[in-house]
Amino acid sequence: MLAALSIRDIVLIDRLELSLDKGLCTLTGETGAGKSILLDSLGLAIGARADAGLVRQGAEQGSVTAVFDLPADHPARALLEENGIDTDGDLILRRVQTRDGRSRAFVNDQPVSVGLLRQLGDMLVEIHGQHDERGLLDASGHRAILDAFGGLEPKLREVRKLWAAASAAREALAGHEAALAKAKAEQDYLTHVVGELDELAPEPGEETTLAEERTLMMHSEKIAADLAEAEEALSGDGGLDARLNIALRRMARVAEQAGGRLDGAIAALERTLNEAAEARDQVAQALRAMEFDPARLEHVETRLFALRAAARKHNVQVDSLAALAETLRGQLAEIEGGETKLRELRQAAEQASAAYKSAAQALSEARAKAAAKLDKEVMKELKPLKLDKASFRTQIDVLAEGGPDGLDRVSFLVSTNPGAPFGALIKIASGGELSRFVLALKVALASRGSAPTLIFDEVDAGVGGAVAEAVGLRLAELSREVQVLVVTHSPQVAARARHHFRISKNEAGETKAKKDARLATRVETLDADARREEIARMLAGATVTDEARAAADRLIGGHP
């Protein structure tokens, strides 16, 4: 419930602290005293559109703070936790409006977006006025209201889950059908390309190997000549081997006389001779490999040309040709097995659709039962509100395709006189009737999904006497379930209040000249005597008489 409202520098309100409690709270006062300003201020705190014109003249900014006392399991707390905002204790919404048009929003002293503030406001407060086309008068929300009334949220969640599954199955089927149709259109081409690539049989790394081999063969003549000279230098009479052997023989002849001093040199020469022999063999092998083969060169060049031409044709690297062939073979395999998968996806989509329709039809049946019950409860409320000639009906239209919320479109319709056609509430009912229809609906819906605070702006407009008494009685009954704030000019409604506030307008500020005085709106909590006097004023007008006071006593009677 709304526990407190603090307003600073908003229109005619310079400073206002208002404490509220459970039950029926009425706000009364002369026309123009500022009751609408109070509602506009609360609207700002719960996410209404910002307006620089709300800032009090002479002030740079205005602010409104609304404090809510909520149970631990209220959905607003879950929403705040999702957004990383502490939810311990009271829930404090604050909005600051500056004269330059900017506004800032805070929840529990943490800055938030106006969008989040509006989401919270929708969960916490419902404001109903004669010309308010939102809430109960907005047909787009009637289905959700009926579901809340019937306790159908679990069924609705199941329908939404099955709708999502059916939608995903349909998308998968459509995607596969499109891919399969495209693949079939390209099947001949794919078969041709795979045949070409299979015949070419490219291998990863083959291009590099062939290019290196071609380069080697193109330079083989010069390489062979150099290798021959190297081989000659390593062998023959004047070669390295001959000179090393001469040196080794001569040192061997004197090795004994040298007393072992030549052993190291002799060992090194022997190693060198062995290495030289191995080098000579390697050179000889390389020379034999360098024999020029024109046929092999032509084969290598032809192969390279074929590989590179295929790569250009398919716009890939040569090393990717083998992977491309595998991919295309996979696409051909998908075409061959695509019909099987298509049948599986079609069956899955049909099953998902059937599951959705079954759950949606069950929800529709439950909605029909809930609608009949709601109609009965609303009709029961119309007679005490002097709308006994009117009728209320919940119309459910079945949609052809359905959607995430089921197969139904729900509308609340009314007929104000027997035999008159049914129509939308906003179009059929007059101002006074409209307010009473809304009140009847709220009484029927109060214990099922209503916001914890309901505000009625002159719900009793255009009615009086017994009708006003009936309105007050229904408001009092409604306040047993939720907190109800009523802006009223009806003494019959005010007499039913548990808490009574009087709104007045007077001069504020200490000024030397009357022309400098400013008007300010004030809100006063009335005790029993002041309440009696206020209701007497509402009955009598400008001059309160003893007869009016006596009538006020009779109205208050045994009411709180």
mmCIF file of N, CA, C and O in Angstrom, residues 227 230-236 239-242 244-245 272-288:
data_model
loop_
_atom_site.group_PDB
_atom_site.id
_atom_site.type_symbol
_atom_site.label_atom_id
_atom_site.label_comp_id
_atom_site.label_asym_id
_atom_site.label_seq_id
_atom_site.Cartn_x
_atom_site.Cartn_y
_atom_site.Cartn_z
ATOM 1 N N LEU A 227 77.473 -29.066 -58.905
ATOM 2 C CA LEU A 227 77.692 -30.289 -58.139
ATOM 3 C C LEU A 227 78.842 -31.110 -58.730
ATOM 4 O O LEU A 227 79.612 -31.746 -57.994
ATOM 5 N N ALA A 230 82.001 -29.673 -57.621
ATOM 6 C CA ALA A 230 82.213 -29.991 -56.214
ATOM 7 C C ALA A 230 82.699 -31.434 -56.056
ATOM 8 O O ALA A 230 83.585 -31.715 -55.235
ATOM 9 N N GLU A 231 82.137 -32.337 -56.862
ATOM 10 C CA GLU A 231 82.556 -33.736 -56.769
ATOM 11 C C GLU A 231 84.004 -33.892 -57.197
ATOM 12 O O GLU A 231 84.775 -34.644 -56.589
ATOM 13 N N GLU A 232 84.411 -33.158 -58.260
ATOM 14 C CA GLU A 232 85.792 -33.223 -58.738
ATOM 15 C C GLU A 232 86.753 -32.693 -57.686
ATOM 16 O O GLU A 232 87.852 -33.211 -57.509
ATOM 17 N N ALA A 233 86.309 -31.648 -56.982
ATOM 18 C CA ALA A 233 87.173 -31.062 -55.953
ATOM 19 C C ALA A 233 87.371 -32.020 -54.795
ATOM 20 O O ALA A 233 88.396 -31.970 -54.107
ATOM 21 N N LEU A 234 86.415 -32.900 -54.567
ATOM 22 C CA LEU A 234 86.513 -33.822 -53.452
ATOM 23 C C LEU A 234 87.261 -35.115 -53.818
ATOM 24 O O LEU A 234 87.624 -35.883 -52.923
ATOM 25 N N SER A 235 87.462 -35.394 -55.127
ATOM 26 C CA SER A 235 88.082 -36.663 -55.533
ATOM 27 C C SER A 235 89.126 -36.398 -56.619
ATOM 28 O O SER A 235 89.358 -35.264 -57.010
ATOM 29 N N GLY A 236 89.761 -37.479 -57.130
ATOM 30 C CA GLY A 236 90.748 -37.343 -58.187
ATOM 31 C C GLY A 236 92.145 -37.097 -57.609
ATOM 32 O O GLY A 236 92.342 -36.962 -56.392
ATOM 33 N N GLY A 239 92.460 -33.884 -55.830
ATOM 34 C CA GLY A 239 91.326 -33.598 -54.967
ATOM 35 C C GLY A 239 91.698 -33.577 -53.501
ATOM 36 O O GLY A 239 92.844 -33.850 -53.100
ATOM 37 N N LEU A 240 90.667 -33.285 -52.720
ATOM 38 C CA LEU A 240 90.860 -33.158 -51.277
ATOM 39 C C LEU A 240 91.302 -34.480 -50.665
ATOM 40 O O LEU A 240 92.195 -34.511 -49.804
ATOM 41 N N ASP A 241 90.728 -35.594 -51.141
ATOM 42 C CA ASP A 241 91.072 -36.892 -50.576
ATOM 43 C C ASP A 241 92.562 -37.196 -50.758
ATOM 44 O O ASP A 241 93.233 -37.686 -49.833
ATOM 45 N N ALA A 242 93.069 -36.918 -51.955
ATOM 46 C CA ALA A 242 94.478 -37.223 -52.248
ATOM 47 C C ALA A 242 95.392 -36.444 -51.328
ATOM 48 O O ALA A 242 96.348 -36.987 -50.746
ATOM 49 N N LEU A 244 94.713 -35.120 -48.408
ATOM 50 C CA LEU A 244 94.578 -35.551 -47.008
ATOM 51 C C LEU A 244 95.287 -36.892 -46.780
ATOM 52 O O LEU A 244 95.903 -37.111 -45.723
ATOM 53 N N ASN A 245 95.228 -37.800 -47.785
ATOM 54 C CA ASN A 245 95.898 -39.090 -47.656
ATOM 55 C C ASN A 245 97.410 -38.931 -47.603
ATOM 56 O O ASN A 245 98.112 -39.622 -46.841
ATOM 57 N N THR A 272 88.332 -36.539 -40.829
ATOM 58 C CA THR A 272 88.076 -35.665 -41.972
ATOM 59 C C THR A 272 87.937 -36.482 -43.245
ATOM 60 O O THR A 272 87.069 -36.199 -44.096
ATOM 61 N N LEU A 273 88.776 -37.509 -43.396
ATOM 62 C CA LEU A 273 88.682 -38.359 -44.573
ATOM 63 C C LEU A 273 87.335 -39.070 -44.623
ATOM 64 O O LEU A 273 86.725 -39.214 -45.690
ATOM 65 N N ASN A 274 86.887 -39.531 -43.453
ATOM 66 C CA ASN A 274 85.588 -40.214 -43.419
ATOM 67 C C ASN A 274 84.450 -39.248 -43.793
ATOM 68 O O ASN A 274 83.533 -39.598 -44.540
ATOM 69 N N GLU A 275 84.486 -38.028 -43.229
ATOM 70 C CA GLU A 275 83.448 -37.036 -43.526
ATOM 71 C C GLU A 275 83.494 -36.644 -44.990
ATOM 72 O O GLU A 275 82.463 -36.452 -45.640
ATOM 73 N N ALA A 276 84.711 -36.512 -45.531
ATOM 74 C CA ALA A 276 84.860 -36.139 -46.935
ATOM 75 C C ALA A 276 84.298 -37.231 -47.837
ATOM 76 O O ALA A 276 83.660 -36.943 -48.856
ATOM 77 N N ALA A 277 84.520 -38.488 -47.445
ATOM 78 C CA ALA A 277 83.979 -39.592 -48.239
ATOM 79 C C ALA A 277 82.450 -39.550 -48.230
ATOM 80 O O ALA A 277 81.792 -39.754 -49.257
ATOM 81 N N GLU A 278 81.884 -39.277 -47.033
ATOM 82 C CA GLU A 278 80.418 -39.195 -46.949
ATOM 83 C C GLU A 278 79.890 -38.025 -47.764
ATOM 84 O O GLU A 278 78.875 -38.151 -48.464
ATOM 85 N N ALA A 279 80.591 -36.879 -47.701
ATOM 86 C CA ALA A 279 80.161 -35.710 -48.475
ATOM 87 C C ALA A 279 80.227 -36.012 -49.962
ATOM 88 O O ALA A 279 79.340 -35.621 -50.732
ATOM 89 N N ARG A 280 81.245 -36.729 -50.374
ATOM 90 C CA ARG A 280 81.387 -37.064 -51.790
ATOM 91 C C ARG A 280 80.229 -37.954 -52.246
ATOM 92 O O ARG A 280 79.671 -37.765 -53.331
ATOM 93 N N ASP A 281 79.831 -38.887 -51.388
ATOM 94 C CA ASP A 281 78.701 -39.758 -51.729
ATOM 95 C C ASP A 281 77.404 -38.952 -51.844
ATOM 96 O O ASP A 281 76.577 -39.191 -52.746
ATOM 97 N N GLN A 282 77.199 -38.011 -50.903
ATOM 98 C CA GLN A 282 75.977 -37.189 -50.933
ATOM 99 C C GLN A 282 75.932 -36.322 -52.187
ATOM 100 O O GLN A 282 74.872 -36.154 -52.807
ATOM 101 N N VAL A 283 77.082 -35.768 -52.556
ATOM 102 C CA VAL A 283 77.135 -34.949 -53.772
ATOM 103 C C VAL A 283 76.834 -35.804 -54.993
ATOM 104 O O VAL A 283 76.115 -35.378 -55.908
ATOM 105 N N ALA A 284 77.358 -37.011 -55.004
ATOM 106 C CA ALA A 284 77.120 -37.901 -56.140
ATOM 107 C C ALA A 284 75.635 -38.238 -56.258
ATOM 108 O O ALA A 284 75.067 -38.256 -57.367
ATOM 109 N N GLN A 285 74.991 -38.489 -55.084
ATOM 110 C CA GLN A 285 73.560 -38.795 -55.109
ATOM 111 C C GLN A 285 72.744 -37.592 -55.606
ATOM 112 O O GLN A 285 71.817 -37.743 -56.414
ATOM 113 N N ALA A 286 73.103 -36.382 -55.132
ATOM 114 C CA ALA A 286 72.389 -35.187 -55.568
ATOM 115 C C ALA A 286 72.588 -34.965 -57.055
ATOM 116 O O ALA A 286 71.665 -34.551 -57.765
ATOM 117 N N LEU A 287 73.777 -35.254 -57.549
ATOM 118 C CA LEU A 287 74.050 -35.065 -58.972
ATOM 119 C C LEU A 287 73.206 -36.012 -59.812
ATOM 120 O O LEU A 287 72.691 -35.624 -60.877
ATOM 121 N N ARG A 288 73.038 -37.246 -59.324
ATOM 122 C CA ARG A 288 72.206 -38.186 -60.060
ATOM 123 C C ARG A 288 70.728 -37.732 -60.058
ATOM 124 O O ARG A 288 70.009 -37.930 -61.033
#
